[in-house]
């Protein structure tokens, strides 16, 4: 079912991309998705498959949940960027800022430090317009501080099929914990790759000195062969 859904999404997204490019060959196109490794809604959103069904798009923008520190900005950006996509992240400003200002700024700063040039500020409550504008301006002033670097020499492999199969389970949290341990809570920059990225970028795995596979209970045979080589 999930594979069929991804195939239909790919057909739809490719047709939209092709039509838009035909109208304006110079335009850059992006797609916004939910949390890239969202456990509670992973099968409904299909976000672990973005490097398959959204492959033609130049930009991929994720809408995470930084409240209560439930997402790691580095994990999100490293996954999008590793597939040779331009990464963006959206935060729901007033709720996340009011809940924990320190977490809000830590998350925002980490987005830039992992190489994402876009930090969207969204959904300010009507009574918080003044605060929202202030936060948006401060965020915009930081854009010139986006980190630039060559592809890291360390990668972590994530199997999207494992995430789909563990829908409703805790494997997505296990993988995020593994990322946090590997990167000291996102302070180090690595690539987070899956089978779609490996297929889209021939010879990619040869670049890395280290490829960490925290879990691979369910893995595509072609992905396993590539990792074993």
mmCIF file with all atom_site columns, C-alpha atoms in Angstrom:
data_model
loop_
_atom_site.group_PDB
_atom_site.id
_atom_site.type_symbol
_atom_site.label_atom_id
_atom_site.label_alt_id
_atom_site.label_comp_id
_atom_site.label_asym_id
_atom_site.label_entity_id
_atom_site.label_seq_id
_atom_site.pdbx_PDB_ins_code
_atom_site.Cartn_x
_atom_site.Cartn_y
_atom_site.Cartn_z
_atom_site.occupancy
_atom_site.B_iso_or_equiv
_atom_site.pdbx_formal_charge
_atom_site.auth_seq_id
_atom_site.auth_comp_id
_atom_site.auth_asym_id
_atom_site.auth_atom_id
_atom_site.pdbx_PDB_model_num
ATOM 1   C CA . UNK A 1 1   ? 0.000  0.000  0.000   1.00 0.00 ? 1   UNK A CA 1
ATOM 2   C CA . UNK A 1 2   ? 2.722  2.501  0.970   1.00 0.00 ? 2   UNK A CA 1
ATOM 3   C CA . UNK A 1 3   ? 4.755  1.774  -2.170  1.00 0.00 ? 3   UNK A CA 1
ATOM 4   C CA . UNK A 1 4   ? 1.642  2.256  -4.332  1.00 0.00 ? 4   UNK A CA 1
ATOM 5   C CA . UNK A 1 5   ? 0.876  5.525  -2.552  1.00 0.00 ? 5   UNK A CA 1
ATOM 6   C CA . UNK A 1 6   ? 4.425  6.750  -3.135  1.00 0.00 ? 6   UNK A CA 1
ATOM 7   C CA . UNK A 1 7   ? 4.175  5.847  -6.823  1.00 0.00 ? 7   UNK A CA 1
ATOM 8   C CA . UNK A 1 8   ? 0.946  7.833  -7.156  1.00 0.00 ? 8   UNK A CA 1
ATOM 9   C CA . UNK A 1 9   ? 2.451  10.784 -5.298  1.00 0.00 ? 9   UNK A CA 1
ATOM 10  C CA . UNK A 1 10  ? 5.499  10.692 -7.572  1.00 0.00 ? 10  UNK A CA 1
ATOM 11  C CA . UNK A 1 11  ? 3.291  10.681 -10.679 1.00 0.00 ? 11  UNK A CA 1
ATOM 12  C CA . UNK A 1 12  ? 1.243  13.621 -9.380  1.00 0.00 ? 12  UNK A CA 1
ATOM 13  C CA . UNK A 1 13  ? 4.193  15.679 -8.176  1.00 0.00 ? 13  UNK A CA 1
ATOM 14  C CA . UNK A 1 14  ? 6.160  15.062 -11.373 1.00 0.00 ? 14  UNK A CA 1
ATOM 15  C CA . UNK A 1 15  ? 3.230  16.154 -13.545 1.00 0.00 ? 15  UNK A CA 1
ATOM 16  C CA . UNK A 1 16  ? 2.852  19.378 -11.520 1.00 0.00 ? 16  UNK A CA 1
ATOM 17  C CA . UNK A 1 17  ? 6.584  20.037 -11.746 1.00 0.00 ? 17  UNK A CA 1
ATOM 18  C CA . UNK A 1 18  ? 6.646  19.389 -15.504 1.00 0.00 ? 18  UNK A CA 1
ATOM 19  C CA . UNK A 1 19  ? 3.705  21.734 -16.113 1.00 0.00 ? 19  UNK A CA 1
ATOM 20  C CA . UNK A 1 20  ? 5.192  24.528 -14.017 1.00 0.00 ? 20  UNK A CA 1
ATOM 21  C CA . UNK A 1 21  ? 8.580  24.239 -15.710 1.00 0.00 ? 21  UNK A CA 1
ATOM 22  C CA . UNK A 1 22  ? 6.911  24.305 -19.128 1.00 0.00 ? 22  UNK A CA 1
ATOM 23  C CA . UNK A 1 23  ? 5.255  27.603 -18.190 1.00 0.00 ? 23  UNK A CA 1
ATOM 24  C CA . UNK A 1 24  ? 8.420  29.101 -16.691 1.00 0.00 ? 24  UNK A CA 1
ATOM 25  C CA . UNK A 1 25  ? 11.668 27.175 -17.254 1.00 0.00 ? 25  UNK A CA 1
ATOM 26  C CA . UNK A 1 26  ? 13.538 29.519 -14.896 1.00 0.00 ? 26  UNK A CA 1
ATOM 27  C CA . UNK A 1 27  ? 11.317 28.982 -11.868 1.00 0.00 ? 27  UNK A CA 1
ATOM 28  C CA . UNK A 1 28  ? 12.529 27.092 -8.817  1.00 0.00 ? 28  UNK A CA 1
ATOM 29  C CA . UNK A 1 29  ? 9.976  24.745 -7.335  1.00 0.00 ? 29  UNK A CA 1
ATOM 30  C CA . UNK A 1 30  ? 9.628  23.365 -3.841  1.00 0.00 ? 30  UNK A CA 1
ATOM 31  C CA . UNK A 1 31  ? 7.249  21.278 -1.828  1.00 0.00 ? 31  UNK A CA 1
ATOM 32  C CA . UNK A 1 32  ? 6.371  21.562 1.852   1.00 0.00 ? 32  UNK A CA 1
ATOM 33  C CA . UNK A 1 33  ? 5.931  18.397 3.872   1.00 0.00 ? 33  UNK A CA 1
ATOM 34  C CA . UNK A 1 34  ? 5.387  17.487 7.490   1.00 0.00 ? 34  UNK A CA 1
ATOM 35  C CA . UNK A 1 35  ? 8.032  16.109 9.835   1.00 0.00 ? 35  UNK A CA 1
ATOM 36  C CA . UNK A 1 36  ? 10.496 14.125 7.750   1.00 0.00 ? 36  UNK A CA 1
ATOM 37  C CA . UNK A 1 37  ? 10.503 11.071 10.048  1.00 0.00 ? 37  UNK A CA 1
ATOM 38  C CA . UNK A 1 38  ? 7.172  11.579 11.784  1.00 0.00 ? 38  UNK A CA 1
ATOM 39  C CA . UNK A 1 39  ? 6.225  8.443  13.703  1.00 0.00 ? 39  UNK A CA 1
ATOM 40  C CA . UNK A 1 40  ? 2.603  9.260  14.599  1.00 0.00 ? 40  UNK A CA 1
ATOM 41  C CA . UNK A 1 41  ? 1.619  10.092 10.997  1.00 0.00 ? 41  UNK A CA 1
ATOM 42  C CA . UNK A 1 42  ? 4.406  8.538  8.952   1.00 0.00 ? 42  UNK A CA 1
ATOM 43  C CA . UNK A 1 43  ? 2.219  6.445  6.636   1.00 0.00 ? 43  UNK A CA 1
ATOM 44  C CA . UNK A 1 44  ? -0.423 9.122  6.121   1.00 0.00 ? 44  UNK A CA 1
ATOM 45  C CA . UNK A 1 45  ? 2.104  11.808 5.173   1.00 0.00 ? 45  UNK A CA 1
ATOM 46  C CA . UNK A 1 46  ? 4.686  9.607  3.490   1.00 0.00 ? 46  UNK A CA 1
ATOM 47  C CA . UNK A 1 47  ? 7.406  12.075 4.445   1.00 0.00 ? 47  UNK A CA 1
ATOM 48  C CA . UNK A 1 48  ? 10.277 9.546  4.655   1.00 0.00 ? 48  UNK A CA 1
ATOM 49  C CA . UNK A 1 49  ? 9.765  9.076  0.895   1.00 0.00 ? 49  UNK A CA 1
ATOM 50  C CA . UNK A 1 50  ? 10.286 12.694 -0.176  1.00 0.00 ? 50  UNK A CA 1
ATOM 51  C CA . UNK A 1 51  ? 13.499 11.872 -2.033  1.00 0.00 ? 51  UNK A CA 1
ATOM 52  C CA . UNK A 1 52  ? 11.423 9.475  -4.145  1.00 0.00 ? 52  UNK A CA 1
ATOM 53  C CA . UNK A 1 53  ? 8.066  11.107 -4.780  1.00 0.00 ? 53  UNK A CA 1
ATOM 54  C CA . UNK A 1 54  ? 9.326  14.717 -4.641  1.00 0.00 ? 54  UNK A CA 1
ATOM 55  C CA . UNK A 1 55  ? 12.590 13.970 -6.439  1.00 0.00 ? 55  UNK A CA 1
ATOM 56  C CA . UNK A 1 56  ? 12.247 16.585 -9.248  1.00 0.00 ? 56  UNK A CA 1
ATOM 57  C CA . UNK A 1 57  ? 11.810 19.530 -6.870  1.00 0.00 ? 57  UNK A CA 1
ATOM 58  C CA . UNK A 1 58  ? 14.719 21.820 -6.048  1.00 0.00 ? 58  UNK A CA 1
ATOM 59  C CA . UNK A 1 59  ? 13.435 22.803 -2.595  1.00 0.00 ? 59  UNK A CA 1
ATOM 60  C CA . UNK A 1 60  ? 11.997 20.654 0.196   1.00 0.00 ? 60  UNK A CA 1
ATOM 61  C CA . UNK A 1 61  ? 10.532 22.450 3.218   1.00 0.00 ? 61  UNK A CA 1
ATOM 62  C CA . UNK A 1 62  ? 9.702  20.603 6.425   1.00 0.00 ? 62  UNK A CA 1
ATOM 63  C CA . UNK A 1 63  ? 7.179  21.619 9.063   1.00 0.00 ? 63  UNK A CA 1
ATOM 64  C CA . UNK A 1 64  ? 8.497  20.126 12.327  1.00 0.00 ? 64  UNK A CA 1
ATOM 65  C CA . UNK A 1 65  ? 7.483  20.367 15.959  1.00 0.00 ? 65  UNK A CA 1
ATOM 66  C CA . UNK A 1 66  ? 10.200 22.122 17.947  1.00 0.00 ? 66  UNK A CA 1
ATOM 67  C CA . UNK A 1 67  ? 7.901  22.599 20.928  1.00 0.00 ? 67  UNK A CA 1
ATOM 68  C CA . UNK A 1 68  ? 9.119  20.747 24.006  1.00 0.00 ? 68  UNK A CA 1
ATOM 69  C CA . UNK A 1 69  ? 12.261 19.933 21.970  1.00 0.00 ? 69  UNK A CA 1
ATOM 70  C CA . UNK A 1 70  ? 10.451 17.096 20.202  1.00 0.00 ? 70  UNK A CA 1
ATOM 71  C CA . UNK A 1 71  ? 12.399 17.535 16.937  1.00 0.00 ? 71  UNK A CA 1
ATOM 72  C CA . UNK A 1 72  ? 16.028 18.083 16.032  1.00 0.00 ? 72  UNK A CA 1
ATOM 73  C CA . UNK A 1 73  ? 16.578 20.709 13.326  1.00 0.00 ? 73  UNK A CA 1
ATOM 74  C CA . UNK A 1 74  ? 19.903 19.193 12.300  1.00 0.00 ? 74  UNK A CA 1
ATOM 75  C CA . UNK A 1 75  ? 18.322 15.776 11.700  1.00 0.00 ? 75  UNK A CA 1
ATOM 76  C CA . UNK A 1 76  ? 15.690 17.326 9.412   1.00 0.00 ? 76  UNK A CA 1
ATOM 77  C CA . UNK A 1 77  ? 18.075 19.535 7.441   1.00 0.00 ? 77  UNK A CA 1
ATOM 78  C CA . UNK A 1 78  ? 20.798 16.882 7.120   1.00 0.00 ? 78  UNK A CA 1
ATOM 79  C CA . UNK A 1 79  ? 18.244 14.502 5.565   1.00 0.00 ? 79  UNK A CA 1
ATOM 80  C CA . UNK A 1 80  ? 16.893 17.028 3.063   1.00 0.00 ? 80  UNK A CA 1
ATOM 81  C CA . UNK A 1 81  ? 20.283 18.497 2.171   1.00 0.00 ? 81  UNK A CA 1
ATOM 82  C CA . UNK A 1 82  ? 21.927 15.064 1.752   1.00 0.00 ? 82  UNK A CA 1
ATOM 83  C CA . UNK A 1 83  ? 19.683 14.409 -1.258  1.00 0.00 ? 83  UNK A CA 1
ATOM 84  C CA . UNK A 1 84  ? 21.068 17.494 -3.040  1.00 0.00 ? 84  UNK A CA 1
ATOM 85  C CA . UNK A 1 85  ? 17.957 19.506 -2.202  1.00 0.00 ? 85  UNK A CA 1
ATOM 86  C CA . UNK A 1 86  ? 17.747 23.034 -0.813  1.00 0.00 ? 86  UNK A CA 1
ATOM 87  C CA . UNK A 1 87  ? 16.316 22.702 2.676   1.00 0.00 ? 87  UNK A CA 1
ATOM 88  C CA . UNK A 1 88  ? 13.795 24.923 4.375   1.00 0.00 ? 88  UNK A CA 1
ATOM 89  C CA . UNK A 1 89  ? 12.035 24.674 7.735   1.00 0.00 ? 89  UNK A CA 1
ATOM 90  C CA . UNK A 1 90  ? 8.861  26.272 9.046   1.00 0.00 ? 90  UNK A CA 1
ATOM 91  C CA . UNK A 1 91  ? 8.168  27.091 12.676  1.00 0.00 ? 91  UNK A CA 1
ATOM 92  C CA . UNK A 1 92  ? 4.810  27.989 14.145  1.00 0.00 ? 92  UNK A CA 1
ATOM 93  C CA . UNK A 1 93  ? 6.060  31.176 15.705  1.00 0.00 ? 93  UNK A CA 1
ATOM 94  C CA . UNK A 1 94  ? 3.915  32.286 18.560  1.00 0.00 ? 94  UNK A CA 1
ATOM 95  C CA . UNK A 1 95  ? 3.166  28.875 20.031  1.00 0.00 ? 95  UNK A CA 1
ATOM 96  C CA . UNK A 1 96  ? 6.738  27.594 19.927  1.00 0.00 ? 96  UNK A CA 1
ATOM 97  C CA . UNK A 1 97  ? 8.269  30.915 20.982  1.00 0.00 ? 97  UNK A CA 1
ATOM 98  C CA . UNK A 1 98  ? 5.902  31.454 23.894  1.00 0.00 ? 98  UNK A CA 1
ATOM 99  C CA . UNK A 1 99  ? 6.271  27.858 25.019  1.00 0.00 ? 99  UNK A CA 1
ATOM 100 C CA . UNK A 1 100 ? 10.077 27.941 25.179  1.00 0.00 ? 100 UNK A CA 1
ATOM 101 C CA . UNK A 1 101 ? 11.970 30.924 23.701  1.00 0.00 ? 101 UNK A CA 1
ATOM 102 C CA . UNK A 1 102 ? 15.355 29.245 24.254  1.00 0.00 ? 102 UNK A CA 1
ATOM 103 C CA . UNK A 1 103 ? 14.273 26.144 22.330  1.00 0.00 ? 103 UNK A CA 1
ATOM 104 C CA . UNK A 1 104 ? 12.865 28.345 19.567  1.00 0.00 ? 104 UNK A CA 1
ATOM 105 C CA . UNK A 1 105 ? 16.149 30.149 19.021  1.00 0.00 ? 105 UNK A CA 1
ATOM 106 C CA . UNK A 1 106 ? 18.241 26.998 19.437  1.00 0.00 ? 106 UNK A CA 1
ATOM 107 C CA . UNK A 1 107 ? 16.156 25.264 16.784  1.00 0.00 ? 107 UNK A CA 1
ATOM 108 C CA . UNK A 1 108 ? 16.273 28.244 14.427  1.00 0.00 ? 108 UNK A CA 1
ATOM 109 C CA . UNK A 1 109 ? 20.032 28.648 14.779  1.00 0.00 ? 109 UNK A CA 1
ATOM 110 C CA . UNK A 1 110 ? 20.600 24.947 14.139  1.00 0.00 ? 110 UNK A CA 1
ATOM 111 C CA . UNK A 1 111 ? 18.622 25.176 10.875  1.00 0.00 ? 111 UNK A CA 1
ATOM 112 C CA . UNK A 1 112 ? 21.132 27.736 9.584   1.00 0.00 ? 112 UNK A CA 1
ATOM 113 C CA . UNK A 1 113 ? 24.160 25.927 10.964  1.00 0.00 ? 113 UNK A CA 1
ATOM 114 C CA . UNK A 1 114 ? 23.252 22.772 9.044   1.00 0.00 ? 114 UNK A CA 1
ATOM 115 C CA . UNK A 1 115 ? 23.005 24.663 5.767   1.00 0.00 ? 115 UNK A CA 1
ATOM 116 C CA . UNK A 1 116 ? 19.310 25.421 5.269   1.00 0.00 ? 116 UNK A CA 1
ATOM 117 C CA . UNK A 1 117 ? 18.889 28.921 3.803   1.00 0.00 ? 117 UNK A CA 1
ATOM 118 C CA . UNK A 1 118 ? 15.165 29.234 4.546   1.00 0.00 ? 118 UNK A CA 1
ATOM 119 C CA . UNK A 1 119 ? 13.537 29.600 7.966   1.00 0.00 ? 119 UNK A CA 1
ATOM 120 C CA . UNK A 1 120 ? 9.821  30.290 7.575   1.00 0.00 ? 120 UNK A CA 1
ATOM 121 C CA . UNK A 1 121 ? 7.942  32.008 10.377  1.00 0.00 ? 121 UNK A CA 1
ATOM 122 C CA . UNK A 1 122 ? 4.243  31.130 10.297  1.00 0.00 ? 122 UNK A CA 1
ATOM 123 C CA . UNK A 1 123 ? 0.909  31.236 12.074  1.00 0.00 ? 123 UNK A CA 1
ATOM 124 C CA . UNK A 1 124 ? 1.263  34.150 14.465  1.00 0.00 ? 124 UNK A CA 1
ATOM 125 C CA . UNK A 1 125 ? -1.853 34.416 16.602  1.00 0.00 ? 125 UNK A CA 1
ATOM 126 C CA . UNK A 1 126 ? -3.814 37.673 15.984  1.00 0.00 ? 126 UNK A CA 1
ATOM 127 C CA . UNK A 1 127 ? -3.073 38.954 19.458  1.00 0.00 ? 127 UNK A CA 1
ATOM 128 C CA . UNK A 1 128 ? 0.627  38.299 18.910  1.00 0.00 ? 128 UNK A CA 1
ATOM 129 C CA . UNK A 1 129 ? 1.189  40.257 15.680  1.00 0.00 ? 129 UNK A CA 1
ATOM 130 C CA . UNK A 1 130 ? 3.686  42.649 17.219  1.00 0.00 ? 130 UNK A CA 1
ATOM 131 C CA . UNK A 1 131 ? 5.697  39.834 18.811  1.00 0.00 ? 131 UNK A CA 1
ATOM 132 C CA . UNK A 1 132 ? 5.532  37.796 15.606  1.00 0.00 ? 132 UNK A CA 1
ATOM 133 C CA . UNK A 1 133 ? 6.863  40.649 13.480  1.00 0.00 ? 133 UNK A CA 1
ATOM 134 C CA . UNK A 1 134 ? 9.686  41.184 15.943  1.00 0.00 ? 134 UNK A CA 1
ATOM 135 C CA . UNK A 1 135 ? 10.679 37.504 15.811  1.00 0.00 ? 135 UNK A CA 1
ATOM 136 C CA . UNK A 1 136 ? 10.433 37.416 12.028  1.00 0.00 ? 136 UNK A CA 1
ATOM 137 C CA . UNK A 1 137 ? 12.716 40.436 11.689  1.00 0.00 ? 137 UNK A CA 1
ATOM 138 C CA . UNK A 1 138 ? 15.301 38.960 14.044  1.00 0.00 ? 138 UNK A CA 1
ATOM 139 C CA . UNK A 1 139 ? 15.223 35.694 12.108  1.00 0.00 ? 139 UNK A CA 1
ATOM 140 C CA . UNK A 1 140 ? 15.642 37.447 8.765   1.00 0.00 ? 140 UNK A CA 1
ATOM 141 C CA . UNK A 1 141 ? 18.703 39.302 10.072  1.00 0.00 ? 141 UNK A CA 1
ATOM 142 C CA . UNK A 1 142 ? 20.443 35.958 10.595  1.00 0.00 ? 142 UNK A CA 1
ATOM 143 C CA . UNK A 1 143 ? 20.086 34.699 6.995   1.00 0.00 ? 143 UNK A CA 1
ATOM 144 C CA . UNK A 1 144 ? 23.629 35.766 6.064   1.00 0.00 ? 144 UNK A CA 1
ATOM 145 C CA . UNK A 1 145 ? 24.904 33.396 8.739   1.00 0.00 ? 145 UNK A CA 1
ATOM 146 C CA . UNK A 1 146 ? 23.837 30.201 6.959   1.00 0.00 ? 146 UNK A CA 1
ATOM 147 C CA . UNK A 1 147 ? 26.713 27.729 7.131   1.00 0.00 ? 147 UNK A CA 1
ATOM 148 C CA . UNK A 1 148 ? 28.328 26.580 3.897   1.00 0.00 ? 148 UNK A CA 1
ATOM 149 C CA . UNK A 1 149 ? 30.361 23.385 3.730   1.00 0.00 ? 149 UNK A CA 1
ATOM 150 C CA . UNK A 1 150 ? 31.237 20.464 1.501   1.00 0.00 ? 150 UNK A CA 1
ATOM 151 C CA . UNK A 1 151 ? 29.454 17.133 1.876   1.00 0.00 ? 151 UNK A CA 1
ATOM 152 C CA . UNK A 1 152 ? 30.375 15.561 5.251   1.00 0.00 ? 152 UNK A CA 1
ATOM 153 C CA . UNK A 1 153 ? 32.451 12.383 5.389   1.00 0.00 ? 153 UNK A CA 1
ATOM 154 C CA . UNK A 1 154 ? 30.063 10.689 7.837   1.00 0.00 ? 154 UNK A CA 1
ATOM 155 C CA . UNK A 1 155 ? 26.557 9.475  7.032   1.00 0.00 ? 155 UNK A CA 1
ATOM 156 C CA . UNK A 1 156 ? 23.760 7.801  8.939   1.00 0.00 ? 156 UNK A CA 1
ATOM 157 C CA . UNK A 1 157 ? 21.509 5.442  6.983   1.00 0.00 ? 157 UNK A CA 1
ATOM 158 C CA . UNK A 1 158 ? 17.759 5.414  7.643   1.00 0.00 ? 158 UNK A CA 1
ATOM 159 C CA . UNK A 1 159 ? 15.442 2.878  6.016   1.00 0.00 ? 159 UNK A CA 1
ATOM 160 C CA . UNK A 1 160 ? 12.100 4.451  5.127   1.00 0.00 ? 160 UNK A CA 1
ATOM 161 C CA . UNK A 1 161 ? 10.558 0.984  4.922   1.00 0.00 ? 161 UNK A CA 1
ATOM 162 C CA . UNK A 1 162 ? 11.498 0.416  8.526   1.00 0.00 ? 162 UNK A CA 1
ATOM 163 C CA . UNK A 1 163 ? 9.783  3.656  9.496   1.00 0.00 ? 163 UNK A CA 1
ATOM 164 C CA . UNK A 1 164 ? 6.660  2.682  7.579   1.00 0.00 ? 164 UNK A CA 1
ATOM 165 C CA . UNK A 1 165 ? 6.615  -0.802 9.094   1.00 0.00 ? 165 UNK A CA 1
ATOM 166 C CA . UNK A 1 166 ? 7.044  0.580  12.616  1.00 0.00 ? 166 UNK A CA 1
ATOM 167 C CA . UNK A 1 167 ? 4.127  2.976  12.157  1.00 0.00 ? 167 UNK A CA 1
ATOM 168 C CA . UNK A 1 168 ? 2.678  3.581  15.597  1.00 0.00 ? 168 UNK A CA 1
ATOM 169 C CA . UNK A 1 169 ? 5.883  2.333  17.225  1.00 0.00 ? 169 UNK A CA 1
ATOM 170 C CA . UNK A 1 170 ? 8.926  4.088  18.586  1.00 0.00 ? 170 UNK A CA 1
ATOM 171 C CA . UNK A 1 171 ? 11.532 3.396  15.902  1.00 0.00 ? 171 UNK A CA 1
ATOM 172 C CA . UNK A 1 172 ? 11.412 6.984  14.639  1.00 0.00 ? 172 UNK A CA 1
ATOM 173 C CA . UNK A 1 173 ? 12.391 8.071  18.157  1.00 0.00 ? 173 UNK A CA 1
ATOM 174 C CA . UNK A 1 174 ? 15.144 5.446  18.260  1.00 0.00 ? 174 UNK A CA 1
ATOM 175 C CA . UNK A 1 175 ? 16.602 6.850  15.037  1.00 0.00 ? 175 UNK A CA 1
ATOM 176 C CA . UNK A 1 176 ? 16.443 10.409 16.287  1.00 0.00 ? 176 UNK A CA 1
ATOM 177 C CA . UNK A 1 177 ? 18.211 9.336  19.476  1.00 0.00 ? 177 UNK A CA 1
ATOM 178 C CA . UNK A 1 178 ? 20.900 7.638  17.377  1.00 0.00 ? 178 UNK A CA 1
ATOM 179 C CA . UNK A 1 179 ? 21.330 10.857 15.388  1.00 0.00 ? 179 UNK A CA 1
ATOM 180 C CA . UNK A 1 180 ? 21.584 12.919 18.576  1.00 0.00 ? 180 UNK A CA 1
ATOM 181 C CA . UNK A 1 181 ? 24.272 10.607 19.955  1.00 0.00 ? 181 UNK A CA 1
ATOM 182 C CA . UNK A 1 182 ? 26.216 10.628 16.701  1.00 0.00 ? 182 UNK A CA 1
ATOM 183 C CA . UNK A 1 183 ? 26.141 14.421 16.366  1.00 0.00 ? 183 UNK A CA 1
ATOM 184 C CA . UNK A 1 184 ? 26.214 15.506 20.023  1.00 0.00 ? 184 UNK A CA 1
ATOM 185 C CA . UNK A 1 185 ? 22.646 16.735 19.841  1.00 0.00 ? 185 UNK A CA 1
ATOM 186 C CA . UNK A 1 186 ? 22.990 18.154 16.347  1.00 0.00 ? 186 UNK A CA 1
ATOM 187 C CA . UNK A 1 187 ? 26.192 20.121 16.970  1.00 0.00 ? 187 UNK A CA 1
ATOM 188 C CA . UNK A 1 188 ? 28.028 18.094 14.304  1.00 0.00 ? 188 UNK A CA 1
ATOM 189 C CA . UNK A 1 189 ? 26.896 18.043 10.685  1.00 0.00 ? 189 UNK A CA 1
ATOM 190 C CA . UNK A 1 190 ? 26.516 14.686 8.950   1.00 0.00 ? 190 UNK A CA 1
ATOM 191 C CA . UNK A 1 191 ? 24.500 13.365 6.016   1.00 0.00 ? 191 UNK A CA 1
ATOM 192 C CA . UNK A 1 192 ? 21.327 11.399 6.748   1.00 0.00 ? 192 UNK A CA 1
ATOM 193 C CA . UNK A 1 193 ? 20.723 9.157  3.743   1.00 0.00 ? 193 UNK A CA 1
ATOM 194 C CA . UNK A 1 194 ? 18.139 6.605  2.696   1.00 0.00 ? 194 UNK A CA 1
ATOM 195 C CA . UNK A 1 195 ? 17.774 4.249  -0.248  1.00 0.00 ? 195 UNK A CA 1
ATOM 196 C CA . UNK A 1 196 ? 16.173 6.893  -2.461  1.00 0.00 ? 196 UNK A CA 1
ATOM 197 C CA . UNK A 1 197 ? 19.119 9.251  -1.996  1.00 0.00 ? 197 UNK A CA 1
ATOM 198 C CA . UNK A 1 198 ? 21.548 6.431  -2.742  1.00 0.00 ? 198 UNK A CA 1
ATOM 199 C CA . UNK A 1 199 ? 19.672 5.685  -5.986  1.00 0.00 ? 199 UNK A CA 1
ATOM 200 C CA . UNK A 1 200 ? 19.403 9.348  -6.998  1.00 0.00 ? 200 UNK A CA 1
ATOM 201 C CA . UNK A 1 201 ? 23.127 10.069 -6.539  1.00 0.00 ? 201 UNK A CA 1
ATOM 202 C CA . UNK A 1 202 ? 25.247 7.309  -8.128  1.00 0.00 ? 202 UNK A CA 1
ATOM 203 C CA . UNK A 1 203 ? 28.486 6.591  -6.279  1.00 0.00 ? 203 UNK A CA 1
ATOM 204 C CA . UNK A 1 204 ? 27.397 8.567  -3.218  1.00 0.00 ? 204 UNK A CA 1
ATOM 205 C CA . UNK A 1 205 ? 28.400 5.961  -0.651  1.00 0.00 ? 205 UNK A CA 1
ATOM 206 C CA . UNK A 1 206 ? 31.982 5.946  -1.955  1.00 0.00 ? 206 UNK A CA 1
ATOM 207 C CA . UNK A 1 207 ? 32.349 9.492  -0.635  1.00 0.00 ? 207 UNK A CA 1
ATOM 208 C CA . UNK A 1 208 ? 31.949 8.594  3.036   1.00 0.00 ? 208 UNK A CA 1
ATOM 209 C CA . UNK A 1 209 ? 34.609 7.404  5.420   1.00 0.00 ? 209 UNK A CA 1
ATOM 210 C CA . UNK A 1 210 ? 31.945 6.214  7.877   1.00 0.00 ? 210 UNK A CA 1
ATOM 211 C CA . UNK A 1 211 ? 28.367 5.053  7.326   1.00 0.00 ? 211 UNK A CA 1
ATOM 212 C CA . UNK A 1 212 ? 26.440 4.348  10.511  1.00 0.00 ? 212 UNK A CA 1
ATOM 213 C CA . UNK A 1 213 ? 23.410 2.029  10.293  1.00 0.00 ? 213 UNK A CA 1
ATOM 214 C CA . UNK A 1 214 ? 21.713 2.220  13.719  1.00 0.00 ? 214 UNK A CA 1
ATOM 215 C CA . UNK A 1 215 ? 18.829 -0.043 12.728  1.00 0.00 ? 215 UNK A CA 1
ATOM 216 C CA . UNK A 1 216 ? 17.978 -2.000 9.600   1.00 0.00 ? 216 UNK A CA 1
ATOM 217 C CA . UNK A 1 217 ? 15.316 -4.477 10.613  1.00 0.00 ? 217 UNK A CA 1
ATOM 218 C CA . UNK A 1 218 ? 13.475 -3.858 7.341   1.00 0.00 ? 218 UNK A CA 1
ATOM 219 C CA . UNK A 1 219 ? 15.555 -2.810 4.364   1.00 0.00 ? 219 UNK A CA 1
ATOM 220 C CA . UNK A 1 220 ? 15.243 -2.995 0.596   1.00 0.00 ? 220 UNK A CA 1
ATOM 221 C CA . UNK A 1 221 ? 17.515 -5.660 -0.901  1.00 0.00 ? 221 UNK A CA 1
ATOM 222 C CA . UNK A 1 222 ? 19.103 -3.168 -3.297  1.00 0.00 ? 222 UNK A CA 1
ATOM 223 C CA . UNK A 1 223 ? 19.809 -0.754 -0.436  1.00 0.00 ? 223 UNK A CA 1
ATOM 224 C CA . UNK A 1 224 ? 21.367 -3.549 1.596   1.00 0.00 ? 224 UNK A CA 1
ATOM 225 C CA . UNK A 1 225 ? 23.546 -4.570 -1.350  1.00 0.00 ? 225 UNK A CA 1
ATOM 226 C CA . UNK A 1 226 ? 24.755 -0.990 -1.755  1.00 0.00 ? 226 UNK A CA 1
ATOM 227 C CA . UNK A 1 227 ? 25.589 -0.703 1.939   1.00 0.00 ? 227 UNK A CA 1
ATOM 228 C CA . UNK A 1 228 ? 27.349 -4.077 1.990   1.00 0.00 ? 228 UNK A CA 1
ATOM 229 C CA . UNK A 1 229 ? 29.545 -3.299 -1.020  1.00 0.00 ? 229 UNK A CA 1
#
